[in-house]
XYZ file of C-alpha atoms in Angstrom:
54
model
C 74.321 195.542 85.049
C 72.093 197.550 81.490
C 72.106 201.298 81.607
C 70.979 203.557 79.420
C 72.539 206.461 78.960
C 70.254 208.952 76.897
C 71.878 211.612 74.519
C 75.242 211.172 72.953
C 77.097 214.308 73.330
C 80.087 214.922 74.894
C 78.820 213.918 78.186
C 77.066 210.991 77.095
C 79.844 209.300 75.415
C 82.378 209.926 78.275
C 79.354 208.718 80.314
C 78.785 205.506 78.250
C 82.517 204.155 77.835
C 83.380 204.590 81.579
C 80.247 202.716 82.461
C 81.142 200.099 80.074
C 84.923 199.836 80.904
C 82.990 199.136 84.410
C 81.159 195.670 83.270
C 78.458 197.989 82.312
C 76.291 196.578 79.634
C 75.578 200.055 78.019
C 73.226 201.704 74.859
C 72.703 205.150 74.073
C 69.967 206.593 72.546
C 70.455 209.943 70.656
C 67.589 211.394 68.899
C 69.308 213.112 66.136
C 70.969 210.693 63.511
C 74.677 211.724 64.203
C 76.589 211.468 67.702
C 78.497 214.828 69.284
C 75.761 216.646 70.766
C 76.750 220.447 70.351
C 80.258 219.459 68.881
C 78.527 218.664 65.534
C 79.019 220.908 62.644
C 76.534 222.231 60.510
C 76.369 224.540 57.795
C 74.017 227.699 59.202
C 76.753 228.067 61.822
C 78.815 229.961 58.589
C 75.721 232.772 58.784
C 75.909 233.373 62.654
C 79.475 235.506 63.462
C 80.171 233.871 66.942
C 80.566 230.500 64.430
C 83.039 231.954 62.174
C 86.357 231.143 62.113
C 89.087 232.926 60.560
């Protein structure tokens, strides 16, 4: 069965992996140029005190 996963964040990637392991033909669609969702590093995070480390 062909399955589409919308979003290549953490949940989308895990869903795609599990569906693929179950024998499905999986296509993942992501609107941005990078996978990872909210885990993608952005330099602007350093301007936000909540995004700073150290």
